[in-house]
mmCIF file with all atom_site columns, C-alpha atoms in Angstrom:
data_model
loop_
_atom_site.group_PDB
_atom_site.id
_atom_site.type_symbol
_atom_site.label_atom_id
_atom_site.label_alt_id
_atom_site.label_comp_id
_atom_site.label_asym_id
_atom_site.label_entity_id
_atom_site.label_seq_id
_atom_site.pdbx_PDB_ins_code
_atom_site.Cartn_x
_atom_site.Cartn_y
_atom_site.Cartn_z
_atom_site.occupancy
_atom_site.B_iso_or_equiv
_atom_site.pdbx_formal_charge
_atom_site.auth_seq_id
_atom_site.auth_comp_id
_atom_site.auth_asym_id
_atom_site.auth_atom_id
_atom_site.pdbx_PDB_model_num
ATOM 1   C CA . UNK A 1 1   ? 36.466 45.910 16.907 1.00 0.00 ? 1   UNK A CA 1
ATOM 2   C CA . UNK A 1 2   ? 35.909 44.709 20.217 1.00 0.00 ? 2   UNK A CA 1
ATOM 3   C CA . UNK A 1 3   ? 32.370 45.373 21.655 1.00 0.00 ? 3   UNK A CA 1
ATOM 4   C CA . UNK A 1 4   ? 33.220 47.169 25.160 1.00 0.00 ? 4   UNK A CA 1
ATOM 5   C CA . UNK A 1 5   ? 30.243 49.359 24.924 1.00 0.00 ? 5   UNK A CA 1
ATOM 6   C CA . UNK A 1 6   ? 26.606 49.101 24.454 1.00 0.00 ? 6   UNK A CA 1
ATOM 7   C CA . UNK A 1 7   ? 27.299 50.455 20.864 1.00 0.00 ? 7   UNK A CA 1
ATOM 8   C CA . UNK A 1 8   ? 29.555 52.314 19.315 1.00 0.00 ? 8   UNK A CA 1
ATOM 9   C CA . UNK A 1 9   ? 31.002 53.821 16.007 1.00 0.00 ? 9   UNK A CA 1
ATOM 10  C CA . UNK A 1 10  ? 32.134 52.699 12.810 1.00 0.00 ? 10  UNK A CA 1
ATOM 11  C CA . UNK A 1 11  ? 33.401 55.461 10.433 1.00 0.00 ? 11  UNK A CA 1
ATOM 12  C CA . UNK A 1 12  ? 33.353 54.832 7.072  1.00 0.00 ? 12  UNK A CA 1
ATOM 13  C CA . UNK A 1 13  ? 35.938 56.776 4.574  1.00 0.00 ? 13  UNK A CA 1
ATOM 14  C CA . UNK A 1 14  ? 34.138 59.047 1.674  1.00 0.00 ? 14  UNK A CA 1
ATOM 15  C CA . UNK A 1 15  ? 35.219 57.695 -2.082 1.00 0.00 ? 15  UNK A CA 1
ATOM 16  C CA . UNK A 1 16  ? 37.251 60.788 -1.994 1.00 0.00 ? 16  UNK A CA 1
ATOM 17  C CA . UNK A 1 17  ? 40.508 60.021 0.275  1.00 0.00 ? 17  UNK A CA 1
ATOM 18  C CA . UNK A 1 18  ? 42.825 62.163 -1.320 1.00 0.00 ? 18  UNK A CA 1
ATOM 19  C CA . UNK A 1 19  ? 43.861 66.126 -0.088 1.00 0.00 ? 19  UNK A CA 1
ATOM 20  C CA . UNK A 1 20  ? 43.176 67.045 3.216  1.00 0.00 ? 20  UNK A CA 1
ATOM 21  C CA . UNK A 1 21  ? 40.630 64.037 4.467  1.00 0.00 ? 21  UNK A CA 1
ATOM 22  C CA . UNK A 1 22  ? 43.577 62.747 6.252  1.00 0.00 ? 22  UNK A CA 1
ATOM 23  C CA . UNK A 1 23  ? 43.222 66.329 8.377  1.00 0.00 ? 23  UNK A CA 1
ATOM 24  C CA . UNK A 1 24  ? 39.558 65.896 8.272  1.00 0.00 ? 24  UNK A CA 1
ATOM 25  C CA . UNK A 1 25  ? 39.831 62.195 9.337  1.00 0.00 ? 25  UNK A CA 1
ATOM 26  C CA . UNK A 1 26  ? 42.197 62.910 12.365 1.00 0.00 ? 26  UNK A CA 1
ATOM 27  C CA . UNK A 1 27  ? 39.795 65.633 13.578 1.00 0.00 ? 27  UNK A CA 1
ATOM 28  C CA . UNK A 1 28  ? 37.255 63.171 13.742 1.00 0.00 ? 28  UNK A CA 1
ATOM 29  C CA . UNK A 1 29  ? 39.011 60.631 15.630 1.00 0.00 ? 29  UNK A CA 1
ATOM 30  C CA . UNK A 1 30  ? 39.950 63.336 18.322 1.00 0.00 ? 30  UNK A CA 1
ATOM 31  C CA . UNK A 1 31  ? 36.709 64.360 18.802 1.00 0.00 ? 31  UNK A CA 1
ATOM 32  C CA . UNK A 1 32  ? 35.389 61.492 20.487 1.00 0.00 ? 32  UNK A CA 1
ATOM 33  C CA . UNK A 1 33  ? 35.850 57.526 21.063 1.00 0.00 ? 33  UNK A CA 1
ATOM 34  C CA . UNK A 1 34  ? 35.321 55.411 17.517 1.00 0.00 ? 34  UNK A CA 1
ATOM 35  C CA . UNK A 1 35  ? 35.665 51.776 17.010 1.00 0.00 ? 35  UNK A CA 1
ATOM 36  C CA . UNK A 1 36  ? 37.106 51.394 13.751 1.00 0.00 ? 36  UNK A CA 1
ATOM 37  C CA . UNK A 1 37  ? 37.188 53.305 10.199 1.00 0.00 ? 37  UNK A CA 1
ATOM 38  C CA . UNK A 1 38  ? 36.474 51.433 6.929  1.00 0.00 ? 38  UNK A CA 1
ATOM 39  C CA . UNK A 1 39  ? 38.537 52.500 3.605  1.00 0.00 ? 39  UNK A CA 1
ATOM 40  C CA . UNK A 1 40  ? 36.459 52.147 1.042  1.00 0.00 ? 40  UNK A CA 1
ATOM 41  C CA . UNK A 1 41  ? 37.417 53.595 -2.578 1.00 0.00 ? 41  UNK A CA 1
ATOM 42  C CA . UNK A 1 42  ? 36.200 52.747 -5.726 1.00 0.00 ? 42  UNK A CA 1
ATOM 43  C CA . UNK A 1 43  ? 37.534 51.994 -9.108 1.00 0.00 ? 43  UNK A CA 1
ATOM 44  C CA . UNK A 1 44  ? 40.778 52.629 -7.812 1.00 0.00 ? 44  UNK A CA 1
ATOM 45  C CA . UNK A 1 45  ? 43.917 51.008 -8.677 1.00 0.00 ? 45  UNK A CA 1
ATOM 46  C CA . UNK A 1 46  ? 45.310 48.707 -5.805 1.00 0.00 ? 46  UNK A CA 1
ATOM 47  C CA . UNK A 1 47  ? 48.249 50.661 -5.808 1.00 0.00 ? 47  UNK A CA 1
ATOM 48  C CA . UNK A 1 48  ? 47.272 54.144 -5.392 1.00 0.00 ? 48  UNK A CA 1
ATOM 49  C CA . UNK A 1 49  ? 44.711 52.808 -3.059 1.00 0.00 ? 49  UNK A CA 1
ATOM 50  C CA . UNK A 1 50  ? 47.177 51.618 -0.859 1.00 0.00 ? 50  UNK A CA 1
ATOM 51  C CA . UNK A 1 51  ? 49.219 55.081 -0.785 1.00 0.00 ? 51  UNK A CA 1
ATOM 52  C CA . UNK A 1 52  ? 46.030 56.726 -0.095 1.00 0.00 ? 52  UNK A CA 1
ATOM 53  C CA . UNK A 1 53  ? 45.533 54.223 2.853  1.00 0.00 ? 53  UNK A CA 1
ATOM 54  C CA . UNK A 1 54  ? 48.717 54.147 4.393  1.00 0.00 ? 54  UNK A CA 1
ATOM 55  C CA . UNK A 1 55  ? 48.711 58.066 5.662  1.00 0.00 ? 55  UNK A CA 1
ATOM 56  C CA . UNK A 1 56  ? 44.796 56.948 7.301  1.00 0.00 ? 56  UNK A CA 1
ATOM 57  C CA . UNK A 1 57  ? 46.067 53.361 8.478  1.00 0.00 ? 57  UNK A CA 1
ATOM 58  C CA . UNK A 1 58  ? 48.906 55.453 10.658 1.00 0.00 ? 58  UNK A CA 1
ATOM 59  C CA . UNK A 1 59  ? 46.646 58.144 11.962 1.00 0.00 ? 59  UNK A CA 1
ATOM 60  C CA . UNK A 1 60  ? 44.113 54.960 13.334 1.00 0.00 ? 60  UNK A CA 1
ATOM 61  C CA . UNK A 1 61  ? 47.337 53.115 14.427 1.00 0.00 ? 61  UNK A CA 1
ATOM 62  C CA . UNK A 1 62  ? 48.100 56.812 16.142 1.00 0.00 ? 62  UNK A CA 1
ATOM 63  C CA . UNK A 1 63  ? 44.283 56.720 17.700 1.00 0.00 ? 63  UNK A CA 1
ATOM 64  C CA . UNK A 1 64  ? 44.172 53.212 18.433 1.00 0.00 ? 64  UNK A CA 1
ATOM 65  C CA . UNK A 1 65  ? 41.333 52.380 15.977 1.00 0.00 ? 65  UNK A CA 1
ATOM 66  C CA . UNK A 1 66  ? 40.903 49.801 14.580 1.00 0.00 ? 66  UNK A CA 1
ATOM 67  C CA . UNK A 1 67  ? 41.440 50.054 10.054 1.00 0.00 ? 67  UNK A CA 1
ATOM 68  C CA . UNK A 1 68  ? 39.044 48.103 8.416  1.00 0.00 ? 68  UNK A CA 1
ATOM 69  C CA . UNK A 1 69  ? 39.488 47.909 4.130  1.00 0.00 ? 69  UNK A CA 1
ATOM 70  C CA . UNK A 1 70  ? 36.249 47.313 2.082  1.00 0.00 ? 70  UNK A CA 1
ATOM 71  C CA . UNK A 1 71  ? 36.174 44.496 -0.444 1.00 0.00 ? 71  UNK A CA 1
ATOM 72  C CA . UNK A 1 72  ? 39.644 44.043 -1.193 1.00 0.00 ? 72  UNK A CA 1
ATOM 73  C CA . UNK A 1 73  ? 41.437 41.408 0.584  1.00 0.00 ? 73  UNK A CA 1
ATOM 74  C CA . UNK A 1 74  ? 44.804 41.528 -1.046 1.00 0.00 ? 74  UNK A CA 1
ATOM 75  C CA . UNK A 1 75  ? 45.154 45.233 -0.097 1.00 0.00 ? 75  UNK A CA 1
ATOM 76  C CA . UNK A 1 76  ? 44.004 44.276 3.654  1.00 0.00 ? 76  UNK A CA 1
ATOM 77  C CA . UNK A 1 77  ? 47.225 41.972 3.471  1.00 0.00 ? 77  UNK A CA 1
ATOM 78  C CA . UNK A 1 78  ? 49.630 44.264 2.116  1.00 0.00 ? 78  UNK A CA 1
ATOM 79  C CA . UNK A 1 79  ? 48.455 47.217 4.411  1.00 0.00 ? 79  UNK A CA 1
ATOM 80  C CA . UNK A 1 80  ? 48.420 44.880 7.695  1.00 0.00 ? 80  UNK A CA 1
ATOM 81  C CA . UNK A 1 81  ? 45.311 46.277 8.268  1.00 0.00 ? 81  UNK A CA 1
ATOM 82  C CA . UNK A 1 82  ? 43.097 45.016 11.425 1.00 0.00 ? 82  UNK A CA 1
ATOM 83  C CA . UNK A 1 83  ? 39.663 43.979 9.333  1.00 0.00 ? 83  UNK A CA 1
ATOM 84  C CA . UNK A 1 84  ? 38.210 43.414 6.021  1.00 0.00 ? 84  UNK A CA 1
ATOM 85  C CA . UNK A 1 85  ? 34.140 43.904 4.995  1.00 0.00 ? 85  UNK A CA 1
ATOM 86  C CA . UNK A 1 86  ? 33.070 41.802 2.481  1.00 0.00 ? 86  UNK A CA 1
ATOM 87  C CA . UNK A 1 87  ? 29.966 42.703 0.582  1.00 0.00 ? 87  UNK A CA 1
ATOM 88  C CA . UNK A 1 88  ? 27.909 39.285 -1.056 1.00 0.00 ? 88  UNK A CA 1
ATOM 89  C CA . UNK A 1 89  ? 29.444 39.501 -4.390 1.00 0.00 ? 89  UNK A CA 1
ATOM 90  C CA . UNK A 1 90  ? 33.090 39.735 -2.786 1.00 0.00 ? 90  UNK A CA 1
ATOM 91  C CA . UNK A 1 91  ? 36.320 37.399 -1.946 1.00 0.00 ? 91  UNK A CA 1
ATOM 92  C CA . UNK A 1 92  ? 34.429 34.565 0.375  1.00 0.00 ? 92  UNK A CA 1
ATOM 93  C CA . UNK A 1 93  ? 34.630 34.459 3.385  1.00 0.00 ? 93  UNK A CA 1
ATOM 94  C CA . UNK A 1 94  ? 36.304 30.941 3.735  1.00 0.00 ? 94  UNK A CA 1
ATOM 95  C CA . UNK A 1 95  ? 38.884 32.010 1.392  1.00 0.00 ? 95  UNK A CA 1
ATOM 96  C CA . UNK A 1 96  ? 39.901 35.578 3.447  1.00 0.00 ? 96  UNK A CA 1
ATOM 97  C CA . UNK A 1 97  ? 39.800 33.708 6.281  1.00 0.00 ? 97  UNK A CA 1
ATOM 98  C CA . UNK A 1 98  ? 42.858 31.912 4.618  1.00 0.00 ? 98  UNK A CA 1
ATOM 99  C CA . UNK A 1 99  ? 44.388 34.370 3.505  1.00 0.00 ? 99  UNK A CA 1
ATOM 100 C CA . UNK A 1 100 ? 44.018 37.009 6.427  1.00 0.00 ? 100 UNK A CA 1
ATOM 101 C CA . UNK A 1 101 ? 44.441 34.297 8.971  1.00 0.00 ? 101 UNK A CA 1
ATOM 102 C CA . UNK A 1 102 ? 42.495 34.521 12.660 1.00 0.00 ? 102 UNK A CA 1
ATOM 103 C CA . UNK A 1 103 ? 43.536 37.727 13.901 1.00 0.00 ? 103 UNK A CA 1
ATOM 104 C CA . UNK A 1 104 ? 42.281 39.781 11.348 1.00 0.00 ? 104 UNK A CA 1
ATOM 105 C CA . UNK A 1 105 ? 38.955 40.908 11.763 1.00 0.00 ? 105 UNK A CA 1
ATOM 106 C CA . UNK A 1 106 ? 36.211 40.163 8.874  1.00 0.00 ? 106 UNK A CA 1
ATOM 107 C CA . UNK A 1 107 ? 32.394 41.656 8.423  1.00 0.00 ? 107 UNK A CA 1
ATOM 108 C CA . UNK A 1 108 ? 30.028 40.543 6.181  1.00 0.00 ? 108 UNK A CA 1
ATOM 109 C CA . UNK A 1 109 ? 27.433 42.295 4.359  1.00 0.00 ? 109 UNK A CA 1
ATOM 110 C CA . UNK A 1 110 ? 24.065 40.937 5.150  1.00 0.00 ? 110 UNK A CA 1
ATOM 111 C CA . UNK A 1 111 ? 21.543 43.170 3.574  1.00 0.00 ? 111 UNK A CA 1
ATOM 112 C CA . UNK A 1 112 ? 18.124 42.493 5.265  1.00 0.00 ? 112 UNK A CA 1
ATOM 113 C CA . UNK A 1 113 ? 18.760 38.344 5.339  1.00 0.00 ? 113 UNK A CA 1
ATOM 114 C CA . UNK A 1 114 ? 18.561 36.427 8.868  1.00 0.00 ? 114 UNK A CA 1
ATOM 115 C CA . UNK A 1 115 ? 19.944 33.568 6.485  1.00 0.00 ? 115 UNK A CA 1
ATOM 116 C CA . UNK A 1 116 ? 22.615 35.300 5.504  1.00 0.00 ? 116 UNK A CA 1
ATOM 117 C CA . UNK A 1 117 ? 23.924 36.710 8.556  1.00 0.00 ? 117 UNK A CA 1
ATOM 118 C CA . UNK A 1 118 ? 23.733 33.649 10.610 1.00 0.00 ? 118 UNK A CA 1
ATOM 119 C CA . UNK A 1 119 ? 25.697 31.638 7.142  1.00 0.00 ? 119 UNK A CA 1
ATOM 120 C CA . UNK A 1 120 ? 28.345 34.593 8.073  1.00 0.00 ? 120 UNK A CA 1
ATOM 121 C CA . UNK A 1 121 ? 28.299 33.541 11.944 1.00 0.00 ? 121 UNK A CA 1
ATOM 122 C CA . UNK A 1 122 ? 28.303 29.900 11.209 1.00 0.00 ? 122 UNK A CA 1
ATOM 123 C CA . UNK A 1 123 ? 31.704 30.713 8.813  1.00 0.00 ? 123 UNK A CA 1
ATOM 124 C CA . UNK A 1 124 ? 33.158 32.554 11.113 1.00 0.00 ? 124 UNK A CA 1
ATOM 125 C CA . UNK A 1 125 ? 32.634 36.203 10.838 1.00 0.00 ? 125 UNK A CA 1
ATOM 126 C CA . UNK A 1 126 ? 33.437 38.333 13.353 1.00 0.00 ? 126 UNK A CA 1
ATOM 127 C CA . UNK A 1 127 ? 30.796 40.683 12.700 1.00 0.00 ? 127 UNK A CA 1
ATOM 128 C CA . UNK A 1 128 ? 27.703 40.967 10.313 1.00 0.00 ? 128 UNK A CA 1
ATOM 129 C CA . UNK A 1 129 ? 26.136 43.966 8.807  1.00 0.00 ? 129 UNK A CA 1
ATOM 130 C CA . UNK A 1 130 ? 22.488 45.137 8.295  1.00 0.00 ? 130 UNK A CA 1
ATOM 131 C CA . UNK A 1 131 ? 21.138 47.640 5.836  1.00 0.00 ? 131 UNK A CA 1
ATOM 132 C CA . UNK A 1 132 ? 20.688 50.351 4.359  1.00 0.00 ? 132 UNK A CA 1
ATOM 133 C CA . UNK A 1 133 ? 18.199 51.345 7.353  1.00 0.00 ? 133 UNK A CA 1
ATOM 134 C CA . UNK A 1 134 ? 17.706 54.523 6.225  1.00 0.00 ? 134 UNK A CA 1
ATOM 135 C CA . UNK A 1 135 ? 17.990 56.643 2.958  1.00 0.00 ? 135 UNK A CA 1
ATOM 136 C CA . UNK A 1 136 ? 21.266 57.230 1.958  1.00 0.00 ? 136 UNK A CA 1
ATOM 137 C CA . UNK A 1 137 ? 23.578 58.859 -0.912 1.00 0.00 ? 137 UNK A CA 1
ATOM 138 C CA . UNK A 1 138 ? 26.592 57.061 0.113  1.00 0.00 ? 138 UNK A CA 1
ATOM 139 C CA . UNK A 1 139 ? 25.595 53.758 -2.135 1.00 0.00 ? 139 UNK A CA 1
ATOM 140 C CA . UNK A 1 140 ? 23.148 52.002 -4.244 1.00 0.00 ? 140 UNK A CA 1
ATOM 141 C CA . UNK A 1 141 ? 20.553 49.741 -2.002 1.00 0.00 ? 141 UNK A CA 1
ATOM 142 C CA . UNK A 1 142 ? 18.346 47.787 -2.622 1.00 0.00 ? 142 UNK A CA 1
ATOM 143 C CA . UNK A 1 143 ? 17.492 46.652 0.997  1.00 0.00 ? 143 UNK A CA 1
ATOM 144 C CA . UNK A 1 144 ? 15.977 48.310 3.951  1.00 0.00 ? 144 UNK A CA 1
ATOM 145 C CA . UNK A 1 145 ? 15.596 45.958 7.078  1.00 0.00 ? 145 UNK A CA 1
ATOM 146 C CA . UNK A 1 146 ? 13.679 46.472 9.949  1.00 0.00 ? 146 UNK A CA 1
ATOM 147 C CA . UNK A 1 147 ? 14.858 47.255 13.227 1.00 0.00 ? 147 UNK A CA 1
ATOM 148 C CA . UNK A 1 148 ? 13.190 43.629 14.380 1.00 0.00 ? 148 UNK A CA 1
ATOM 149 C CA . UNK A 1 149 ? 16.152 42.247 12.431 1.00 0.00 ? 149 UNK A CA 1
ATOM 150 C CA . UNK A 1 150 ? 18.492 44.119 15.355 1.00 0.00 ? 150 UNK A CA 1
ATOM 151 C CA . UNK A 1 151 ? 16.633 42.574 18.195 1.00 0.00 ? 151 UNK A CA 1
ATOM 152 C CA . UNK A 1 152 ? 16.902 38.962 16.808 1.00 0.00 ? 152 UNK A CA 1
ATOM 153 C CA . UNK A 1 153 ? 20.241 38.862 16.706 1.00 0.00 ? 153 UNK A CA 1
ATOM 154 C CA . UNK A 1 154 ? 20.979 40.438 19.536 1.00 0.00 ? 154 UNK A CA 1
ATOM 155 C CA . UNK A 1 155 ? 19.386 37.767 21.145 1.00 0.00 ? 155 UNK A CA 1
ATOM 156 C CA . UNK A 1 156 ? 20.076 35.301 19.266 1.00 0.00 ? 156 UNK A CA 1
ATOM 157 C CA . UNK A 1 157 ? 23.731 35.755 18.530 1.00 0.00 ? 157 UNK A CA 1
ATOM 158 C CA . UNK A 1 158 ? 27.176 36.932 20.639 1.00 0.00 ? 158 UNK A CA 1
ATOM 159 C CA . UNK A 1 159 ? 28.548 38.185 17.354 1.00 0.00 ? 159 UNK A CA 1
ATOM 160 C CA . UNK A 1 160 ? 28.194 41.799 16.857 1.00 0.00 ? 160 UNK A CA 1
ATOM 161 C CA . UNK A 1 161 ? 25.712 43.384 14.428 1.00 0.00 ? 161 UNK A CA 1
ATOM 162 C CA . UNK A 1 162 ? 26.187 46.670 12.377 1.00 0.00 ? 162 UNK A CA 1
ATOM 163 C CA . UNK A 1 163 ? 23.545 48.622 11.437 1.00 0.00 ? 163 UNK A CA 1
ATOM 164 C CA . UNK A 1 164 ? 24.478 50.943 8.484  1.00 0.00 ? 164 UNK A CA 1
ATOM 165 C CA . UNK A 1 165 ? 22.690 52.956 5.949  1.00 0.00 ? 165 UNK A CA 1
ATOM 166 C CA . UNK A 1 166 ? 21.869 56.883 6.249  1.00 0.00 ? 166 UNK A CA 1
ATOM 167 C CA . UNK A 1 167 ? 22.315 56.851 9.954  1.00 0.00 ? 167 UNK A CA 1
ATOM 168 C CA . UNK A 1 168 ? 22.831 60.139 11.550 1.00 0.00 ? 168 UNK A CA 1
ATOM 169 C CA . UNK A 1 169 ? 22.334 61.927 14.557 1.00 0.00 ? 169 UNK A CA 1
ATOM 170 C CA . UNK A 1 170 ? 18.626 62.416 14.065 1.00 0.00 ? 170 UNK A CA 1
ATOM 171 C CA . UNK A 1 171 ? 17.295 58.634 13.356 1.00 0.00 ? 171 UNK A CA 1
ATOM 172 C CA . UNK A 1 172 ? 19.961 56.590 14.952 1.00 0.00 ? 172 UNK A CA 1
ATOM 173 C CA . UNK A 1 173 ? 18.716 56.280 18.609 1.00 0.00 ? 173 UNK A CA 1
ATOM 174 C CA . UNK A 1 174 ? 15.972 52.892 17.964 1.00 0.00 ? 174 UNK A CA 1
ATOM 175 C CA . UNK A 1 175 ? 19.158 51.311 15.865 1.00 0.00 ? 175 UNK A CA 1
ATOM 176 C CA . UNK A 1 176 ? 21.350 51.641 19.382 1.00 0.00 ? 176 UNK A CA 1
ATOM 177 C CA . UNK A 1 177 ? 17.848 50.891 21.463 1.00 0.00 ? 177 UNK A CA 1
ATOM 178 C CA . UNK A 1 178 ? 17.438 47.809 19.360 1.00 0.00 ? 178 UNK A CA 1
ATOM 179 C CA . UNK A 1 179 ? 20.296 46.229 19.898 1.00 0.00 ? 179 UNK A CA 1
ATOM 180 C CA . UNK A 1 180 ? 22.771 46.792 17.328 1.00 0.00 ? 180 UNK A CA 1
ATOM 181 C CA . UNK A 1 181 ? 26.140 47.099 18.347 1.00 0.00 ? 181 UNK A CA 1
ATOM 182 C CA . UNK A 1 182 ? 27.804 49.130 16.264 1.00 0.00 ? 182 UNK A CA 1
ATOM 183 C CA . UNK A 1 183 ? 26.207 52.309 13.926 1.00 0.00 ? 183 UNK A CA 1
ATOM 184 C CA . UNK A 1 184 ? 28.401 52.677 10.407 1.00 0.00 ? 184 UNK A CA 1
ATOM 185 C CA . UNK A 1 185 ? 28.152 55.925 9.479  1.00 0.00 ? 185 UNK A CA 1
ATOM 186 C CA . UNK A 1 186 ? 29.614 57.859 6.199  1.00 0.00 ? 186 UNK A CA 1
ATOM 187 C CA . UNK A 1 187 ? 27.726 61.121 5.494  1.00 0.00 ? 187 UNK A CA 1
ATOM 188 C CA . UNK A 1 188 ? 26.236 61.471 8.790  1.00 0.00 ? 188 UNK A CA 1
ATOM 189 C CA . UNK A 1 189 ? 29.901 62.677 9.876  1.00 0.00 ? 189 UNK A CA 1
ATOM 190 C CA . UNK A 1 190 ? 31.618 63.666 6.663  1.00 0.00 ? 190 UNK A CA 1
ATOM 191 C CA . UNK A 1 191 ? 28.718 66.195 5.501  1.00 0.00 ? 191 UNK A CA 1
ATOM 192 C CA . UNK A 1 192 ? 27.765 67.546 8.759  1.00 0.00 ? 192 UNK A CA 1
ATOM 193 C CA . UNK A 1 193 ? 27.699 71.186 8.001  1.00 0.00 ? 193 UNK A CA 1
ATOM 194 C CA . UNK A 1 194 ? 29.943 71.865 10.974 1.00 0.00 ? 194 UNK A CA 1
ATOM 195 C CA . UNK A 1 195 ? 32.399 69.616 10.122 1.00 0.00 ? 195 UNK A CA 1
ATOM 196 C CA . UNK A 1 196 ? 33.057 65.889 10.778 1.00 0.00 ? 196 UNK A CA 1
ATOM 197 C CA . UNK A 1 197 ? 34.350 66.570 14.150 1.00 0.00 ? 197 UNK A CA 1
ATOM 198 C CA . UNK A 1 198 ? 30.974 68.459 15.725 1.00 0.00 ? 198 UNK A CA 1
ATOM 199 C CA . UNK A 1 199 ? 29.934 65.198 14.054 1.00 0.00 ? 199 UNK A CA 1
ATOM 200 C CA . UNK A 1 200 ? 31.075 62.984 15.862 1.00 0.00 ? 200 UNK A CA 1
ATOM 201 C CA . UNK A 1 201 ? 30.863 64.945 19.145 1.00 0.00 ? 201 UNK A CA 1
ATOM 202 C CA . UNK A 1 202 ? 27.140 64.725 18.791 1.00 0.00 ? 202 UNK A CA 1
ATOM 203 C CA . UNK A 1 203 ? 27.124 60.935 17.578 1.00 0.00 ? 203 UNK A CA 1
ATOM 204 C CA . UNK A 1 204 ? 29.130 60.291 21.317 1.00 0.00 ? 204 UNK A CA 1
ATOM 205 C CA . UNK A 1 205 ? 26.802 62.569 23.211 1.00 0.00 ? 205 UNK A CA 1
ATOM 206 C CA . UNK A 1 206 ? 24.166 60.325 22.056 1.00 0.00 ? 206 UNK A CA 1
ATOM 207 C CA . UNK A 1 207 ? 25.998 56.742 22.543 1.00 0.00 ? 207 UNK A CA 1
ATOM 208 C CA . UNK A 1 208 ? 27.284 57.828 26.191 1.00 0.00 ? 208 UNK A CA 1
ATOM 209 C CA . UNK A 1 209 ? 23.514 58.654 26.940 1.00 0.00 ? 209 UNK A CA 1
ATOM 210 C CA . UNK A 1 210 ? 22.253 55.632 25.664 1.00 0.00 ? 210 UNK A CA 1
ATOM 211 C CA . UNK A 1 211 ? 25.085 53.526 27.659 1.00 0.00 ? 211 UNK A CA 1
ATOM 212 C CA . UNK A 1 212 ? 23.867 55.213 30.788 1.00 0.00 ? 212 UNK A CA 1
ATOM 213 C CA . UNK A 1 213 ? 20.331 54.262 30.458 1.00 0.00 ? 213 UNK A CA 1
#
């Protein structure tokens, strides 16, 4: 998860992996340039959730994005996957570090906390995360930062930010005009009633317009 552009996408997995998402997910990631994708799954047994990631993990490998798994660091190790995200309550981020060693990459949940995210720079992340900006089904929240929180680090900080949290095509031009540098986005691809893939097209048609301002 490289920053190359001004900002970019993040795709992160629905709770249902299963069927045909990896068809759904592979149309996405041919529709237009992504970052990474997140696995995240809940309540799910570490080894099912591993043969539900390995099919995704392959098709990233295939598009050359990076495969980032939520919350569960063991399963980032046995899948050789590029990343880890860490929510507040997870595995610490000292202790993945150990584990996952330098080249993987690790995120850190930050809510709507300057002192949290620059704890997670100061340890060593390699990215932080702000949110839930806007409304969102995807997850409980119980924090909704302002886009000030964007510009600060921006200019405080080289690490990248994520801003995450009900983003879609409609509200998610002042996230990439504030700074952040990467927009994490579930529903606002997987529910598009046109498919993830028209998606996607019109989250790119947005981030190339930006990029050329």
């Amino acid at each position: 998860m490289t920053e190359i552009a001004p900002c970019q996408l993040y795709l992160i997995s629905p709770l249902e992996t299963g069927g045909d998402f990896p068809l759904r997910l592979r149309h996405a990631l041919e529709a237009g340039p992504i970052a990474a994708f997140q696995f995240r799954v809940k309540d799910v047994e570490r080894e099912k959730a591993a043969r539900l990631a390995e099919p995704l993990k392959a098709i990233c490998d295939e598009f050359d994005v990076a495969f980032v798994v939520n919350d569960d660091v063991a399963l980032a190790q046995q899948l050789g996957a590029d990343g880890v995200h860490l929510g507040q309550s997870d595995e610490s981020l000292k202790n993945a570090r150990a584990v996952l060693g330098t080249d993987v990459q690790i995120g850190i949940t930050c809510h709507d906390s300057r002192h949290l995210a620059m704890e997670a720079g100061e340890g060593g992340a390699n990215y932080v995360a702000f949110g839930a900006f806007f409304p969102t089904d995807t997850k409980e929240t119980h924090h909704q930062p302002e886009l000030d929180i964007l510009r600060w680090w921006d200019e405080m900080m080289e690490i990248p930010s994520v801003a995450i949290g009900g983003i879609t095509p409609d509200n998610c031009r002042p996230l990439i005009d504030a700074g952040t540098d990467f927009l994490a986005v579930s529903g606002g691809v997987w529910n598009d009633p046109a498919g993830p893939a028209e998606a996607v097209r019109k989250f790119s048609d947005i981030l190339s317009a930006a990029s050329g301002d």
